[in-house]
Each structure stands twice: as C-alpha cells, then as structure tokens.
Amino acid sequence: MSELVVATIKIVFLVLLWLFILYVAGVIRTDMFGKRVPASSLAAVPADRGRPESHRLQHVPTRFAITNGPQQGIAVPVAPTINLGRAADSTLILDDEFASARHAQLVQTDAETWLVHDLNSTNGTFVNGQRVDGEPVAVTVGDVIRIGRTLMRLEA
C-alpha cells in the first residue's frame, strides 16, 4: 500500500473519530440541559378555573400530582421541598424531553402556600401560563405548573 493511501485512511479515521466525539458531546449536553423549545410552540395552559378562588384557598395540599403528560397520574406526598427534574435525586422525576436534570423546586412557605423556583432551566417553568422569571412565584391548591409538556398541581 502506498503512503498516500495510508495517510488518507489515517485522516478519514481522525475525522470520523472527531465526528463521534462531537455527537457524544451533543447527546450529553441535551441530556443535562434539555432541548431548547420556543415558548410559542407550546400552547398556553389555563389555570384550574373550575373552582372559585375562595374555595381553592381553603384546602391544605396533601399531594403533588402530574395531571397531564406522559406520566399522568403519578403523585408524591407533599414535603417541605419538592425537587422537579430528570435527575435521579429529584423528588418527582420527570420523563419529559423538555425538562432539565434539575428543573424547578417547590418550597413550602406556610400550610397553603408554596413558592416555585425555576433552577435556570433551558425551557423555563410556567405557573398558570406565566413564565417564572427570576423571582419565585406563589402557588396554591389548583394552580397549574407546566414543565415542558408535563402539567402538575398541588392537590388537597
């Protein structure tokens, strides 16, 4: 075999090796940070308006449940802090391609009120259709929290 053929094979091998490395890095980045999705591609989700506001505030939440999405029906009992995301150490592990590993956190402030913190996620966290930007947003029983295509809420 001539030196030209050997050199060409080495260059092709190096190019394929670098393409593989870049592909693996892209998969890892997507797994850690999620896919970036424009907000306009996801429909706005209205809050639960079936119950009057005064009736909604009279209940102390007992569980945090997924109401719509691939994991619909899964619920966890309330705790002082509920971590949401795809990471294995999350309180509620989300199987949603638009969720980050550590996406959001619910922190209890009193018996009926919780604060939703977005943990610098790629696609954001929405409460009753409004994006959680910077400051945490208060959530009570019946308010809809959306992460990616997953809808959740505190339930009494």
PDB file of C-alpha atoms in Angstrom:
ATOM      1  CA  MET A   1       0.000   0.000   0.000  1.00  0.00           C
ATOM      2  CA  SER A   2       1.316   3.395  -0.857  1.00  0.00           C
ATOM      3  CA  GLU A   3       1.999   6.080   1.709  1.00  0.00           C
ATOM      4  CA  LEU A   4      -0.728   8.255   0.172  1.00  0.00           C
ATOM      5  CA  VAL A   5      -3.410   5.605   0.824  1.00  0.00           C
ATOM      6  CA  VAL A   6      -2.214   5.086   4.408  1.00  0.00           C
ATOM      7  CA  ALA A   7      -2.213   8.840   5.075  1.00  0.00           C
ATOM      8  CA  THR A   8      -5.734   9.140   3.597  1.00  0.00           C
ATOM      9  CA  ILE A   9      -7.002   6.303   5.808  1.00  0.00           C
ATOM     10  CA  LYS A  10      -5.486   7.989   8.885  1.00  0.00           C
ATOM     11  CA  ILE A  11      -7.150  11.325   8.051  1.00  0.00           C
ATOM     12  CA  VAL A  12     -10.540   9.687   7.414  1.00  0.00           C
ATOM     13  CA  PHE A  13     -10.227   7.798  10.708  1.00  0.00           C
ATOM     14  CA  LEU A  14      -9.435  11.019  12.611  1.00  0.00           C
ATOM     15  CA  VAL A  15     -12.370  12.843  11.001  1.00  0.00           C
ATOM     16  CA  LEU A  16     -14.751  10.010  11.927  1.00  0.00           C
ATOM     17  CA  LEU A  17     -13.347   9.919  15.453  1.00  0.00           C
ATOM     18  CA  TRP A  18     -13.950  13.671  15.921  1.00  0.00           C
ATOM     19  CA  LEU A  19     -17.483  13.409  14.478  1.00  0.00           C
ATOM     20  CA  PHE A  20     -18.214  10.669  17.006  1.00  0.00           C
ATOM     21  CA  ILE A  21     -16.807  12.757  19.880  1.00  0.00           C
ATOM     22  CA  LEU A  22     -18.918  15.780  18.846  1.00  0.00           C
ATOM     23  CA  TYR A  23     -22.019  13.593  18.585  1.00  0.00           C
ATOM     24  CA  VAL A  24     -21.475  12.168  22.089  1.00  0.00           C
ATOM     25  CA  ALA A  25     -20.888  15.677  23.491  1.00  0.00           C
ATOM     26  CA  GLY A  26     -24.178  16.832  21.907  1.00  0.00           C
ATOM     27  CA  VAL A  27     -26.080  13.922  23.445  1.00  0.00           C
ATOM     28  CA  ILE A  28     -24.599  14.641  26.875  1.00  0.00           C
ATOM     29  CA  ARG A  29     -25.424  18.370  26.575  1.00  0.00           C
ATOM     30  CA  THR A  30     -29.027  17.588  25.584  1.00  0.00           C
ATOM     31  CA  ASP A  31     -29.362  15.130  28.454  1.00  0.00           C
ATOM     32  CA  MET A  32     -28.045  17.605  31.011  1.00  0.00           C
ATOM     33  CA  PHE A  33     -29.757  20.781  29.824  1.00  0.00           C
ATOM     34  CA  GLY A  34     -32.684  19.577  27.689  1.00  0.00           C
ATOM     35  CA  LYS A  35     -33.736  20.757  24.262  1.00  0.00           C
ATOM     36  CA  ARG A  36     -34.400  24.444  23.696  1.00  0.00           C
ATOM     37  CA  VAL A  37     -38.027  24.944  22.705  1.00  0.00           C
ATOM     38  CA  PRO A  38     -39.590  28.277  21.741  1.00  0.00           C
ATOM     39  CA  ALA A  39     -42.462  29.212  24.038  1.00  0.00           C
ATOM     40  CA  SER A  40     -44.726  29.819  21.041  1.00  0.00           C
ATOM     41  CA  SER A  41     -44.596  26.121  20.111  1.00  0.00           C
ATOM     42  CA  LEU A  42     -46.184  25.109  23.416  1.00  0.00           C
ATOM     43  CA  ALA A  43     -49.811  26.006  23.994  1.00  0.00           C
ATOM     44  CA  ALA A  44     -50.565  28.246  26.951  1.00  0.00           C
ATOM     45  CA  VAL A  45     -52.200  26.285  29.733  1.00  0.00           C
ATOM     46  CA  PRO A  46     -55.011  27.976  31.636  1.00  0.00           C
ATOM     47  CA  ALA A  47     -55.229  27.556  35.391  1.00  0.00           C
ATOM     48  CA  ASP A  48     -57.942  25.483  37.009  1.00  0.00           C
ATOM     49  CA  ARG A  49     -60.804  27.960  36.936  1.00  0.00           C
ATOM     50  CA  GLY A  50     -63.483  25.416  37.790  1.00  0.00           C
ATOM     51  CA  ARG A  51     -63.445  26.287  41.481  1.00  0.00           C
ATOM     52  CA  PRO A  52     -63.826  29.750  42.975  1.00  0.00           C
ATOM     53  CA  GLU A  53     -60.684  31.361  44.426  1.00  0.00           C
ATOM     54  CA  SER A  54     -62.054  31.366  47.974  1.00  0.00           C
ATOM     55  CA  HIS A  55     -62.825  27.639  47.761  1.00  0.00           C
ATOM     56  CA  ARG A  56     -59.358  26.860  46.372  1.00  0.00           C
ATOM     57  CA  LEU A  57     -57.521  28.555  49.229  1.00  0.00           C
ATOM     58  CA  GLN A  58     -59.421  26.667  51.949  1.00  0.00           C
ATOM     59  CA  HIS A  59     -57.608  23.406  51.256  1.00  0.00           C
ATOM     60  CA  VAL A  60     -54.233  22.332  52.533  1.00  0.00           C
ATOM     61  CA  PRO A  61     -52.378  20.356  49.841  1.00  0.00           C
ATOM     62  CA  THR A  62     -51.689  16.705  50.588  1.00  0.00           C
ATOM     63  CA  ARG A  63     -50.010  15.645  47.346  1.00  0.00           C
ATOM     64  CA  PHE A  64     -48.295  16.997  44.246  1.00  0.00           C
ATOM     65  CA  ALA A  65     -49.598  15.261  41.133  1.00  0.00           C
ATOM     66  CA  ILE A  66     -48.943  15.124  37.400  1.00  0.00           C
ATOM     67  CA  THR A  67     -52.286  15.876  35.751  1.00  0.00           C
ATOM     68  CA  ASN A  68     -51.311  15.738  32.084  1.00  0.00           C
ATOM     69  CA  GLY A  69     -48.349  14.358  30.161  1.00  0.00           C
ATOM     70  CA  PRO A  70     -46.532  11.064  29.740  1.00  0.00           C
ATOM     71  CA  GLN A  71     -46.600  10.338  33.489  1.00  0.00           C
ATOM     72  CA  GLN A  72     -50.196  11.391  34.155  1.00  0.00           C
ATOM     73  CA  GLY A  73     -51.495  10.070  37.481  1.00  0.00           C
ATOM     74  CA  ILE A  74     -48.161   9.928  39.301  1.00  0.00           C
ATOM     75  CA  ALA A  75     -48.201  11.805  42.602  1.00  0.00           C
ATOM     76  CA  VAL A  76     -45.922  12.353  45.570  1.00  0.00           C
ATOM     77  CA  PRO A  77     -46.929  13.377  49.097  1.00  0.00           C
ATOM     78  CA  VAL A  78     -46.158  16.975  49.967  1.00  0.00           C
ATOM     79  CA  ALA A  79     -42.853  17.688  51.671  1.00  0.00           C
ATOM     80  CA  PRO A  80     -41.219  20.961  52.713  1.00  0.00           C
ATOM     81  CA  THR A  81     -39.197  20.867  49.476  1.00  0.00           C
ATOM     82  CA  ILE A  82     -40.122  19.114  46.230  1.00  0.00           C
ATOM     83  CA  ASN A  83     -37.410  18.924  43.557  1.00  0.00           C
ATOM     84  CA  LEU A  84     -38.547  18.527  39.947  1.00  0.00           C
ATOM     85  CA  GLY A  85     -36.410  17.335  37.046  1.00  0.00           C
ATOM     86  CA  ARG A  86     -34.908  14.379  35.246  1.00  0.00           C
ATOM     87  CA  ALA A  87     -32.110  13.772  37.784  1.00  0.00           C
ATOM     88  CA  ALA A  88     -32.295  10.595  39.847  1.00  0.00           C
ATOM     89  CA  ASP A  89     -32.217  12.556  43.118  1.00  0.00           C
ATOM     90  CA  SER A  90     -35.365  14.568  42.258  1.00  0.00           C
ATOM     91  CA  THR A  91     -38.436  14.143  44.461  1.00  0.00           C
ATOM     92  CA  LEU A  92     -40.566  13.820  41.306  1.00  0.00           C
ATOM     93  CA  ILE A  93     -38.550  12.514  38.359  1.00  0.00           C
ATOM     94  CA  LEU A  94     -39.949  13.911  35.106  1.00  0.00           C
ATOM     95  CA  ASP A  95     -39.847  11.816  31.950  1.00  0.00           C
ATOM     96  CA  ASP A  96     -40.110  14.823  29.627  1.00  0.00           C
ATOM     97  CA  GLU A  97     -37.569  15.610  26.922  1.00  0.00           C
ATOM     98  CA  PHE A  98     -38.038  19.348  27.562  1.00  0.00           C
ATOM     99  CA  ALA A  99     -37.218  19.127  31.282  1.00  0.00           C
ATOM    100  CA  SER A 100     -33.738  19.805  32.618  1.00  0.00           C
ATOM    101  CA  ALA A 101     -31.972  17.496  35.057  1.00  0.00           C
ATOM    102  CA  ARG A 102     -32.671  19.928  37.908  1.00  0.00           C
ATOM    103  CA  HIS A 103     -35.507  21.987  36.531  1.00  0.00           C
ATOM    104  CA  ALA A 104     -37.531  23.535  39.360  1.00  0.00           C
ATOM    105  CA  GLN A 105     -38.134  23.412  43.085  1.00  0.00           C
ATOM    106  CA  LEU A 106     -41.271  23.868  45.202  1.00  0.00           C
ATOM    107  CA  VAL A 107     -40.656  25.208  48.706  1.00  0.00           C
ATOM    108  CA  GLN A 108     -43.381  25.378  51.347  1.00  0.00           C
ATOM    109  CA  THR A 109     -43.809  28.819  52.969  1.00  0.00           C
ATOM    110  CA  ASP A 110     -46.929  28.047  55.038  1.00  0.00           C
ATOM    111  CA  ALA A 111     -49.682  25.404  55.153  1.00  0.00           C
ATOM    112  CA  GLU A 112     -51.404  26.602  51.964  1.00  0.00           C
ATOM    113  CA  THR A 113     -48.740  28.478  50.005  1.00  0.00           C
ATOM    114  CA  TRP A 114     -45.727  27.185  48.117  1.00  0.00           C
ATOM    115  CA  LEU A 115     -43.082  29.007  46.092  1.00  0.00           C
ATOM    116  CA  VAL A 116     -41.934  27.714  42.704  1.00  0.00           C
ATOM    117  CA  HIS A 117     -38.279  28.415  41.904  1.00  0.00           C
ATOM    118  CA  ASP A 118     -37.006  27.874  38.358  1.00  0.00           C
ATOM    119  CA  LEU A 119     -33.464  26.484  38.641  1.00  0.00           C
ATOM    120  CA  ASN A 120     -32.111  28.185  35.484  1.00  0.00           C
ATOM    121  CA  SER A 121     -33.747  25.598  33.244  1.00  0.00           C
ATOM    122  CA  THR A 122     -33.415  25.749  29.471  1.00  0.00           C
ATOM    123  CA  ASN A 123     -37.135  25.831  28.636  1.00  0.00           C
ATOM    124  CA  GLY A 124     -38.487  27.526  31.745  1.00  0.00           C
ATOM    125  CA  THR A 125     -41.207  26.804  34.263  1.00  0.00           C
ATOM    126  CA  PHE A 126     -44.731  28.175  33.889  1.00  0.00           C
ATOM    127  CA  VAL A 127     -47.396  28.789  36.547  1.00  0.00           C
ATOM    128  CA  ASN A 128     -50.911  29.301  35.168  1.00  0.00           C
ATOM    129  CA  GLY A 129     -49.397  30.122  31.762  1.00  0.00           C
ATOM    130  CA  GLN A 130     -46.967  32.757  33.094  1.00  0.00           C
ATOM    131  CA  ARG A 131     -43.219  32.083  32.958  1.00  0.00           C
ATOM    132  CA  VAL A 132     -41.339  32.020  36.275  1.00  0.00           C
ATOM    133  CA  ASP A 133     -38.506  34.525  35.703  1.00  0.00           C
ATOM    134  CA  GLY A 134     -36.005  35.274  38.437  1.00  0.00           C
ATOM    135  CA  GLU A 135     -38.284  35.706  41.457  1.00  0.00           C
ATOM    136  CA  PRO A 136     -40.177  32.668  42.796  1.00  0.00           C
ATOM    137  CA  VAL A 137     -43.932  32.546  42.211  1.00  0.00           C
ATOM    138  CA  ALA A 138     -46.519  31.651  44.887  1.00  0.00           C
ATOM    139  CA  VAL A 139     -48.603  28.546  44.166  1.00  0.00           C
ATOM    140  CA  THR A 140     -51.690  27.247  45.961  1.00  0.00           C
ATOM    141  CA  VAL A 141     -54.000  24.257  45.521  1.00  0.00           C
ATOM    142  CA  GLY A 142     -55.214  24.006  41.925  1.00  0.00           C
ATOM    143  CA  ASP A 143     -52.613  26.246  40.263  1.00  0.00           C
ATOM    144  CA  VAL A 144     -51.189  24.594  37.130  1.00  0.00           C
ATOM    145  CA  ILE A 145     -47.409  24.219  36.868  1.00  0.00           C
ATOM    146  CA  ARG A 146     -46.039  23.348  33.425  1.00  0.00           C
ATOM    147  CA  ILE A 147     -42.588  21.980  32.713  1.00  0.00           C
ATOM    148  CA  GLY A 148     -42.183  21.058  29.062  1.00  0.00           C
ATOM    149  CA  ARG A 149     -45.280  19.077  28.146  1.00  0.00           C
ATOM    150  CA  THR A 150     -45.975  17.954  31.704  1.00  0.00           C
ATOM    151  CA  LEU A 151     -48.732  19.636  33.752  1.00  0.00           C
ATOM    152  CA  MET A 152     -48.710  19.362  37.535  1.00  0.00           C
ATOM    153  CA  ARG A 153     -50.548  20.797  40.520  1.00  0.00           C
ATOM    154  CA  LEU A 154     -50.878  20.706  44.274  1.00  0.00           C
ATOM    155  CA  GLU A 155     -53.989  18.784  45.263  1.00  0.00           C
ATOM    156  CA  ALA A 156     -55.925  18.652  48.531  1.00  0.00           C
TER     157      ALA A 156
END
